[in-house]
Amino acid sequence: MTASSTISNLRLRLLRPATLNRLMAVGAIVAVMVVASRVPWLVAYPENWEIPLRYWVSDFMKWLINDFDLGLFTFRQFTRSIAWLLNWPLVSAQGLLATGFELEIGDSAIDLPRLSWLGVIAAVTVLAHAAGGWRLSVLVATCFGYLAVFGQWSSGMITLSSILIAVPLGAVGGLLFGILGYRSARMERGLLPVLDLMQTVPVFAYLVPVLFLFGFGPVAAMIATIIYATPPMARVTMLALKLVSTEVVEFGRMVGCSRWQMMWKILIPSAKPTLMVGVNQVIMLSLNMVIIASMIGAGGLGFDVLSALKRLRIGDGIEAGLAITLLAIALDRVSQGFTHRAQPAHKEQPKRFVARNPHLVMALAAIVLATLGALFIRGLEAFPESPRISTNEFWSGLVTWINVNFFDQLDAFKNFLLLNFLIPVKRFMLSLPWSVVVGLVALTGYRLGGWRLALAVGCYVAFMAVTGNWEKSMSSVYLCGVSVIIACLIGIPIGVVAARRERAHRVVQVCIDTLQTLPSFVYLIPVVILFRVGDFSAMIAVVAYALTPAIRYTDHGIRQVPAPLIEAATAAGCSQRQMLWKVQLPIAVPEIMLGINQTIMMALSMLVITALVGTRELGQEVYIALTKADTGRGIVAGLCVAFIAMTSDRLISAWSARRKRQLGLA
Amino acid sequence: MSTAESAGAAHRTQDATGEPAGEGVTIACRNVWKIFGEGAERVLSRANGALDDEQLREAGLIGAVRDVTFSAHQGEIFVIMGLSGSGKSTLVRCLSRLIEPTAGQVLFEGQDLLAASEKVLIEIRRHKMGMVFQHFALLPHLTVLDNVAFPLEVQGVDRGRRVPRARELIELVGLEGREDYYPRELSGGQQQRVGIARSLAVEPEIWFLDEPFSALDPLIRREMQDEFLRLQGVLHKTIVFITHDFDEAIRLADRIAIMKDGGIIQIGTPEALVLDPANEYVAEFTRDIPRAKVLSARAVMLPAVAGEQFAGEIPGETRIEQLAGRIVDCEKPLAVVDRNGGVVGQISRDSVLRVMVSADDRAP
Ligand SMILES: Nc1ncnc2c1ncn2[C@@H]1O[C@H](COP(=O)(O)OP(=O)(O)OP(=O)(O)O)[C@@H](O)[C@H]1O
Ligand SMILES: [Mg+2]
């Protein structure tokens, strides 16, 4: 095509009415922007207009703790008694697994030992075998063996015991909320925004109130964990119950089930496979919280990682971090194993309990035998000192070696990206007038979903300006945006390759499954080693953490392109390249956008954690509030993070739904 | 098939369109409407209980069931036939109030179901109704035995009594030996046998079957139809059977109601539908049905000629298909007799041949 024809083409296209309209709209927006940038209060939100929300929240919190009286007892007494109640199972589990018991009978004290490490390993191995056969049991034995051999046993068992108590509480709580939401549409409408907030407000933000209400210690940490891990279970429950086929529900009504029978004999058992996915989520999120929870006294592995990071003892940090990771992998695979395990077959069911539950009986026997044995053989109680391994030296050596040999290259790479990419983007974002951003976001909302959406997202964004968090919010948007872009640039191509080649698909699947089991905190460790602190390190950690959904959804999106379409395209003589660009990608775009949405959510949740490596944005604000125990400041900044997340979520979901409808995929 | 025939035969002696006389009405509905959409009740009552397509479209409503009236009698197989989306499932769910009708009356054994309280309704469903579903609706976590015993469990019948009953039913549908299997270990046909056994556990007065065989392969479907007729020969339930397959309807029905766009177009015996379709739409369905399978000797016979020599006697309800083998060898016509043995007409080889050969001839 010659230059002149291109130009005339362009002119023709410019003259089409739709294009003209669009051009006019863009012109109008630019004009408004120019005008707005001349009016000072439209550029920077005036300080004396700020709503002192954070002080209100702090005052409310003070009132709640000090003055709120429920009649017979105060609110604080109420929360403290909950803590006391929850303390019992937790202390018992810790005593059993980690610390042992001290019983006082009369004047004499008797020490009851904890369960033997060998017995516990044998038991989890047997259970893993029940869940997924030999391969799984080897994996689980290795993971727990690591804890023993690397001297992480006691910490690991403290962490495990809080997980063991938190998970059932979170799962049952989520289940009950889900049932409520399923039963009444009004309840569901009330519940969903609360769940949204619980999932998007960063954990740091509510650590302080939890601390005030429940006191420092493992119980408060467990409560924070439960708050964090419950919402997905509630959501999964609502979804799973709705997915039960209408015929099955009708059958229940036809045989005259009461409400109770309907729920517990028909709906829940039918929905069980999906519900198990929710339980798995609760487990993974609880493990994700291990390190954060140790900030308000959880102890265990999380505490080890945190203190190692603070003292820059990289080796210790890596060992404890690895322990958390292995624990996460083991629990994840076992719970998934139980979920996917072939449903019971018609085999003759033996009557006796022992014969029916061979695995359970063997596991219990192993624990009892080994623990009794520990009374006579010392090495069974705690893993003996001498064969313990420490890789501390190795890691320290590695870090020194990297720093000596690669410092310049890494530093140059970091500076290059900072100067040419990160800093310019940041400047641009910070220079945007707040009013223009609010206007643009609302306009987008209007185009995608009408007035209600426009109003909602407009308010979300305005909230950041009105509460005086504008600059920090924009910094967060910038850091998150940059990370998401990079994550997509890496993740989407990988997803495309995985979708088109079976072998690659399998490899990638294993990798992202593993990456997804890593607690977010663990990503910080290598990043800090390589790049020290600052925006750049934060970005790398965020990218690494948020990469998985971009890959997963791209892969899935391309795979779900209807087969007849592919056949038709092949029959029409599409080349591989044409197939990708003209058929598969356009149809997969809505799905990929959902992946990007997920990426943004994960990036935001990671962003707050990276505040620990010294960024200057909302995350840092929340973190400072945590260290200063400033409830209001933390919650307001946390809400800003939540509103960023919800704005992007609403807009992208609306767009994706519309696009899917247009493509006839919905 | 023979048992069912004798069960249904009594009704076929009745007039072409009408109701079988004599036996009691089990379930009846009068002017039942089900309209989906906002403000359906208001729109319907404002129109004095009559809405046409135009009015429905204007109000943005879907008329799933429109002004349906019929009754099913004790021991009768009442088939509701219609194409996809014609409102069959909605109608049958209105009969058990799984779906609340927008207007109309449903009488079950003389009792007004729509006025019944939730508690009464639960009692009726627990003890007097059984339903079989298109996609089986078995509970995946229970064995065959527990699935079949489930309706009794819901009523609080103890295990000692419900298990023997469940075993009995499993035997009745020919699944003995599979009691401890789980639903996913069974084929579709076997799963539906479980569904059938389960729906019979409470010995219902009325048995609803919503396209019970549509999800099965043609061969299995035929086998299940035979099985169903065998069961009905034993049980004599009042049955409301939904299907979109006219062949199936012809094979099973004592009477058929043809539905289109929510309304019933015609109700009648298979023979009546073939002989006297109410309109083109019904005629279209009956066009490819082999006449000999549907028509009875009574419909084809000619007035008896006085003094004629007969080769033998046949009852009036004998289907042409069945007497064909016998009449080929006869030079003389056969006498058609009623219940009391009185001659009501005669049928010759010619007229039988004409029925069998000409597919398009509606009335010979
Ligand atoms: N809950 C509902 N809300 C709105 N419309 C409905 C609902 N249920 C059914 N309909 C509509 O009512 C009409 C009748 O549906 P119904 O399921 O009774 O048809 P059917 O004859 O059973 O069809 P099929 O053979 O496909 O099962 C259809 O147009 C359907 O779209
Ligand atoms: Mg139907």
Tab-separated table of N, CA and C in Angstrom, chain A residues 552-651:
chain	number	residue	atom	x	y	z
A	552	ARG	N	-2.620	-18.172	33.856
A	552	ARG	CA	-3.687	-19.151	33.975
A	552	ARG	C	-4.901	-18.792	33.116
A	553	TYR	N	-5.320	-17.532	33.211
A	553	TYR	CA	-6.531	-17.141	32.487
A	553	TYR	C	-6.293	-17.080	30.977
A	554	THR	N	-5.092	-16.671	30.559
A	554	THR	CA	-4.814	-16.660	29.130
A	554	THR	C	-4.888	-18.077	28.581
A	555	ASP	N	-4.211	-18.962	29.268
A	555	ASP	CA	-4.207	-20.370	28.883
A	555	ASP	C	-5.648	-20.882	28.777
A	556	HIS	N	-6.393	-20.656	29.838
A	556	HIS	CA	-7.766	-21.159	29.873
A	556	HIS	C	-8.636	-20.494	28.806
A	557	GLY	N	-8.461	-19.164	28.667
A	557	GLY	CA	-9.267	-18.421	27.698
A	557	GLY	C	-9.080	-18.943	26.285
A	558	ILE	N	-7.840	-19.231	25.916
A	558	ILE	CA	-7.591	-19.710	24.558
A	558	ILE	C	-8.091	-21.142	24.395
A	559	ARG	N	-7.942	-21.925	25.439
A	559	ARG	CA	-8.412	-23.306	25.354
A	559	ARG	C	-9.917	-23.407	25.230
A	560	GLN	N	-10.639	-22.437	25.774
A	560	GLN	CA	-12.096	-22.557	25.746
A	560	GLN	C	-12.703	-21.996	24.466
A	561	VAL	N	-11.873	-21.550	23.530
A	561	VAL	CA	-12.430	-21.124	22.242
A	561	VAL	C	-13.139	-22.333	21.633
A	562	PRO	N	-14.412	-22.174	21.247
A	562	PRO	CA	-15.174	-23.337	20.788
A	562	PRO	C	-14.493	-24.073	19.634
A	563	ALA	N	-14.442	-25.397	19.742
A	563	ALA	CA	-13.745	-26.213	18.753
A	563	ALA	C	-14.279	-26.014	17.328
A	564	PRO	N	-15.603	-25.894	17.140
A	564	PRO	CA	-16.095	-25.705	15.770
A	564	PRO	C	-15.504	-24.468	15.095
A	565	LEU	N	-15.261	-23.413	15.920
A	565	LEU	CA	-14.668	-22.200	15.371
A	565	LEU	C	-13.270	-22.469	14.849
A	566	ILE	N	-12.504	-23.238	15.633
A	566	ILE	CA	-11.137	-23.570	15.231
A	566	ILE	C	-11.181	-24.378	13.939
A	567	GLU	N	-12.097	-25.342	13.893
A	567	GLU	CA	-12.206	-26.174	12.700
A	567	GLU	C	-12.575	-25.336	11.488
A	568	ALA	N	-13.526	-24.434	11.702
A	568	ALA	CA	-13.944	-23.576	10.597
A	568	ALA	C	-12.769	-22.743	10.103
A	569	ALA	N	-11.988	-22.217	11.049
A	569	ALA	CA	-10.855	-21.383	10.670
A	569	ALA	C	-9.806	-22.210	9.940
A	570	THR	N	-9.583	-23.433	10.417
A	570	THR	CA	-8.622	-24.306	9.756
A	570	THR	C	-9.097	-24.616	8.343
A	571	ALA	N	-10.379	-24.906	8.229
A	571	ALA	CA	-10.943	-25.213	6.917
A	571	ALA	C	-10.817	-24.017	5.981
A	572	ALA	N	-10.882	-22.810	6.556
A	572	ALA	CA	-10.768	-21.613	5.728
A	572	ALA	C	-9.313	-21.313	5.388
A	573	GLY	N	-8.400	-22.166	5.879
A	573	GLY	CA	-6.998	-22.002	5.514
A	573	GLY	C	-6.237	-20.993	6.351
A	574	CYS	N	-6.613	-20.827	7.606
A	574	CYS	CA	-5.859	-19.924	8.487
A	574	CYS	C	-4.480	-20.508	8.772
A	575	SER	N	-3.468	-19.669	8.756
A	575	SER	CA	-2.163	-20.121	9.222
A	575	SER	C	-2.186	-20.090	10.752
A	576	GLN	N	-1.162	-20.709	11.353
A	576	GLN	CA	-1.074	-20.727	12.814
A	576	GLN	C	-1.156	-19.317	13.379
A	577	ARG	N	-0.418	-18.416	12.739
A	577	ARG	CA	-0.344	-17.050	13.229
A	577	ARG	C	-1.708	-16.354	13.109
A	578	GLN	N	-2.337	-16.555	11.957
A	578	GLN	CA	-3.660	-15.942	11.770
A	578	GLN	C	-4.648	-16.502	12.776
A	579	MET	N	-4.537	-17.808	13.002
A	579	MET	CA	-5.440	-18.454	13.949
A	579	MET	C	-5.336	-17.775	15.299
A	580	LEU	N	-4.085	-17.531	15.720
A	580	LEU	CA	-3.880	-16.919	17.035
A	580	LEU	C	-4.436	-15.500	17.082
A	581	TRP	N	-4.037	-14.698	16.095
A	581	TRP	CA	-4.360	-13.270	16.181
A	581	TRP	C	-5.784	-12.956	15.764
A	582	LYS	N	-6.316	-13.749	14.829
A	582	LYS	CA	-7.631	-13.390	14.307
A	582	LYS	C	-8.763	-14.202	14.915
A	583	VAL	N	-8.449	-15.350	15.490
A	583	VAL	CA	-9.516	-16.173	16.035
A	583	VAL	C	-9.390	-16.336	17.551
A	584	GLN	N	-8.267	-16.941	17.960
A	584	GLN	CA	-8.182	-17.325	19.372
A	584	GLN	C	-8.120	-16.130	20.312
A	585	LEU	N	-7.184	-15.205	20.038
A	585	LEU	CA	-7.035	-14.083	20.969
A	585	LEU	C	-8.295	-13.225	21.079
A	586	PRO	N	-8.887	-12.812	19.959
A	586	PRO	CA	-10.073	-11.956	20.105
A	586	PRO	C	-11.169	-12.614	20.934
A	587	ILE	N	-11.322	-13.932	20.774
A	587	ILE	CA	-12.379	-14.593	21.521
A	587	ILE	C	-11.988	-14.789	22.974
A	588	ALA	N	-10.664	-14.936	23.203
A	588	ALA	CA	-10.212	-15.159	24.577
A	588	ALA	C	-10.085	-13.859	25.357
A	589	VAL	N	-10.220	-12.715	24.678
A	589	VAL	CA	-9.955	-11.449	25.360
A	589	VAL	C	-10.772	-11.247	26.646
A	590	PRO	N	-12.070	-11.530	26.659
A	590	PRO	CA	-12.794	-11.317	27.917
A	590	PRO	C	-12.206	-12.129	29.067
A	591	GLU	N	-11.852	-13.364	28.770
A	591	GLU	CA	-11.269	-14.220	29.802
A	591	GLU	C	-9.916	-13.665	30.247
A	592	ILE	N	-9.119	-13.232	29.278
A	592	ILE	CA	-7.815	-12.672	29.616
A	592	ILE	C	-7.990	-11.427	30.488
A	593	MET	N	-9.018	-10.634	30.182
A	593	MET	CA	-9.248	-9.447	30.997
A	593	MET	C	-9.580	-9.834	32.433
A	594	LEU	N	-10.312	-10.906	32.598
A	594	LEU	CA	-10.593	-11.359	33.967
A	594	LEU	C	-9.292	-11.753	34.657
A	595	GLY	N	-8.394	-12.358	33.898
A	595	GLY	CA	-7.084	-12.697	34.441
A	595	GLY	C	-6.345	-11.446	34.867
A	596	ILE	N	-6.408	-10.406	34.029
A	596	ILE	CA	-5.735	-9.150	34.370
A	596	ILE	C	-6.368	-8.552	35.622
A	597	ASN	N	-7.667	-8.663	35.705
A	597	ASN	CA	-8.365	-8.207	36.907
A	597	ASN	C	-7.812	-8.904	38.146
A	598	GLN	N	-7.705	-10.217	38.051
A	598	GLN	CA	-7.142	-11.014	39.137
A	598	GLN	C	-5.729	-10.555	39.444
A	599	THR	N	-4.943	-10.311	38.376
A	599	THR	CA	-3.576	-9.846	38.545
A	599	THR	C	-3.555	-8.544	39.343
A	600	ILE	N	-4.468	-7.646	39.015
A	600	ILE	CA	-4.512	-6.368	39.732
A	600	ILE	C	-4.828	-6.595	41.203
A	601	MET	N	-5.795	-7.476	41.462
A	601	MET	CA	-6.154	-7.755	42.854
A	601	MET	C	-4.950	-8.287	43.633
A	602	MET	N	-4.250	-9.244	43.010
A	602	MET	CA	-3.120	-9.834	43.713
A	602	MET	C	-2.000	-8.822	43.870
A	603	ALA	N	-1.800	-7.986	42.840
A	603	ALA	CA	-0.761	-6.969	42.922
A	603	ALA	C	-1.049	-6.026	44.086
A	604	LEU	N	-2.291	-5.633	44.232
A	604	LEU	CA	-2.627	-4.713	45.325
A	604	LEU	C	-2.407	-5.359	46.688
A	605	SER	N	-2.773	-6.639	46.799
A	605	SER	CA	-2.590	-7.258	48.106
A	605	SER	C	-1.106	-7.411	48.417
A	606	MET	N	-0.310	-7.626	47.384
A	606	MET	CA	1.142	-7.748	47.597
A	606	MET	C	1.753	-6.390	47.889
A	607	LEU	N	1.197	-5.370	47.255
A	607	LEU	CA	1.746	-4.018	47.389
A	607	LEU	C	1.855	-3.609	48.854
A	608	VAL	N	0.818	-3.929	49.598
A	608	VAL	CA	0.811	-3.522	50.998
A	608	VAL	C	1.933	-4.220	51.752
A	609	ILE	N	2.169	-5.458	51.376
A	609	ILE	CA	3.221	-6.201	52.067
A	609	ILE	C	4.592	-5.651	51.719
A	610	THR	N	4.717	-5.164	50.484
A	610	THR	CA	6.030	-4.636	50.096
A	610	THR	C	6.353	-3.345	50.819
A	611	ALA	N	5.382	-2.794	51.538
A	611	ALA	CA	5.694	-1.606	52.346
A	611	ALA	C	6.862	-1.902	53.267
A	612	LEU	N	7.025	-3.174	53.622
A	612	LEU	CA	8.122	-3.551	54.508
A	612	LEU	C	9.477	-3.310	53.863
A	613	VAL	N	9.527	-3.271	52.523
A	613	VAL	CA	10.812	-3.016	51.891
A	613	VAL	C	10.875	-1.575	51.403
A	614	GLY	N	10.092	-0.710	52.026
A	614	GLY	CA	10.296	0.712	51.845
A	614	GLY	C	9.752	1.310	50.572
A	615	THR	N	8.444	1.256	50.403
A	615	THR	CA	7.848	2.018	49.310
A	615	THR	C	7.139	3.205	49.937
A	616	ARG	N	6.754	4.152	49.106
A	616	ARG	CA	6.049	5.311	49.655
A	616	ARG	C	4.672	5.390	49.030
A	617	GLU	N	3.781	4.662	49.577
A	617	GLU	CA	2.413	4.749	49.066
A	617	GLU	C	1.444	4.287	50.137
A	618	LEU	N	0.249	3.892	49.754
A	618	LEU	CA	-0.766	3.523	50.734
A	618	LEU	C	-0.295	2.405	51.650
A	619	GLY	N	0.442	1.462	51.063
A	619	GLY	CA	0.921	0.339	51.844
A	619	GLY	C	1.738	0.819	53.021
A	620	GLN	N	2.602	1.778	52.723
A	620	GLN	CA	3.442	2.311	53.789
A	620	GLN	C	2.590	3.015	54.834
A	621	GLU	N	1.582	3.725	54.352
A	621	GLU	CA	0.674	4.423	55.262
A	621	GLU	C	0.016	3.424	56.227
A	622	VAL	N	-0.453	2.328	55.654
A	622	VAL	CA	-1.095	1.317	56.494
A	622	VAL	C	-0.088	0.739	57.477
A	623	TYR	N	1.103	0.500	56.978
A	623	TYR	CA	2.120	-0.132	57.817
A	623	TYR	C	2.532	0.787	58.966
A	624	ILE	N	2.707	2.083	58.653
A	624	ILE	CA	3.054	3.032	59.702
A	624	ILE	C	1.951	3.072	60.754
A	625	ALA	N	0.709	3.085	60.260
A	625	ALA	CA	-0.419	3.091	61.191
A	625	ALA	C	-0.350	1.880	62.104
A	626	LEU	N	0.073	0.747	61.542
A	626	LEU	CA	0.184	-0.460	62.345
A	626	LEU	C	1.235	-0.284	63.434
A	627	THR	N	2.401	0.232	63.043
A	627	THR	CA	3.466	0.362	64.039
A	627	THR	C	3.109	1.404	65.087
A	628	LYS	N	2.304	2.402	64.690
A	628	LYS	CA	1.928	3.429	65.674
A	628	LYS	C	0.602	3.113	66.345
A	629	ALA	N	0.034	1.970	66.000
A	629	ALA	CA	-1.264	1.582	66.561
A	629	ALA	C	-2.310	2.661	66.343
A	630	ASP	N	-2.312	3.251	65.163
A	630	ASP	CA	-3.259	4.317	64.831
A	630	ASP	C	-4.399	3.723	64.001
A	631	THR	N	-5.459	3.362	64.664
A	631	THR	CA	-6.555	2.644	64.001
A	631	THR	C	-7.097	3.390	62.787
A	632	GLY	N	-7.446	4.661	63.004
A	632	GLY	CA	-8.121	5.420	61.952
A	632	GLY	C	-7.274	5.552	60.712
A	633	ARG	N	-6.020	5.902	60.913
A	633	ARG	CA	-5.130	6.094	59.786
A	633	ARG	C	-5.021	4.817	58.955
A	634	GLY	N	-4.853	3.698	59.652
A	634	GLY	CA	-4.708	2.424	58.957
A	634	GLY	C	-5.970	2.047	58.198
A	635	ILE	N	-7.104	2.211	58.840
A	635	ILE	CA	-8.344	1.766	58.196
A	635	ILE	C	-8.678	2.630	56.987
A	636	VAL	N	-8.478	3.954	57.134
A	636	VAL	CA	-8.796	4.823	56.005
A	636	VAL	C	-7.875	4.521	54.822
A	637	ALA	N	-6.580	4.374	55.107
A	637	ALA	CA	-5.663	4.041	54.013
A	637	ALA	C	-6.019	2.671	53.431
A	638	GLY	N	-6.403	1.747	54.321
A	638	GLY	CA	-6.806	0.422	53.852
A	638	GLY	C	-8.027	0.499	52.951
A	639	LEU	N	-8.968	1.354	53.322
A	639	LEU	CA	-10.157	1.520	52.481
A	639	LEU	C	-9.766	2.067	51.111
A	640	CYS	N	-8.770	2.983	51.094
A	640	CYS	CA	-8.325	3.504	49.797
A	640	CYS	C	-7.822	2.363	48.913
A	641	VAL	N	-7.019	1.473	49.512
A	641	VAL	CA	-6.540	0.319	48.740
A	641	VAL	C	-7.732	-0.494	48.236
A	642	ALA	N	-8.684	-0.724	49.141
A	642	ALA	CA	-9.853	-1.515	48.759
A	642	ALA	C	-10.600	-0.850	47.611
A	643	PHE	N	-10.699	0.493	47.657
A	643	PHE	CA	-11.458	1.176	46.618
A	643	PHE	C	-10.724	1.173	45.279
A	644	ILE	N	-9.405	1.215	45.331
A	644	ILE	CA	-8.672	1.050	44.066
A	644	ILE	C	-9.017	-0.312	43.470
A	645	ALA	N	-8.943	-1.319	44.325
A	645	ALA	CA	-9.228	-2.676	43.853
A	645	ALA	C	-10.651	-2.773	43.309
A	646	MET	N	-11.607	-2.217	44.050
A	646	MET	CA	-12.997	-2.367	43.642
A	646	MET	C	-13.292	-1.568	42.376
A	647	THR	N	-12.640	-0.405	42.235
A	647	THR	CA	-12.844	0.365	41.005
A	647	THR	C	-12.417	-0.451	39.790
A	648	SER	N	-11.212	-0.985	39.865
A	648	SER	CA	-10.740	-1.718	38.682
A	648	SER	C	-11.567	-2.978	38.483
A	649	ASP	N	-11.950	-3.596	39.585
A	649	ASP	CA	-12.742	-4.821	39.475
A	649	ASP	C	-14.089	-4.551	38.802
A	650	ARG	N	-14.793	-3.501	39.270
A	650	ARG	CA	-16.101	-3.202	38.696
A	650	ARG	C	-15.986	-2.881	37.210
A	651	LEU	N	-15.001	-2.028	36.879
A	651	LEU	CA	-14.885	-1.602	35.478
A	651	LEU	C	-14.549	-2.786	34.582
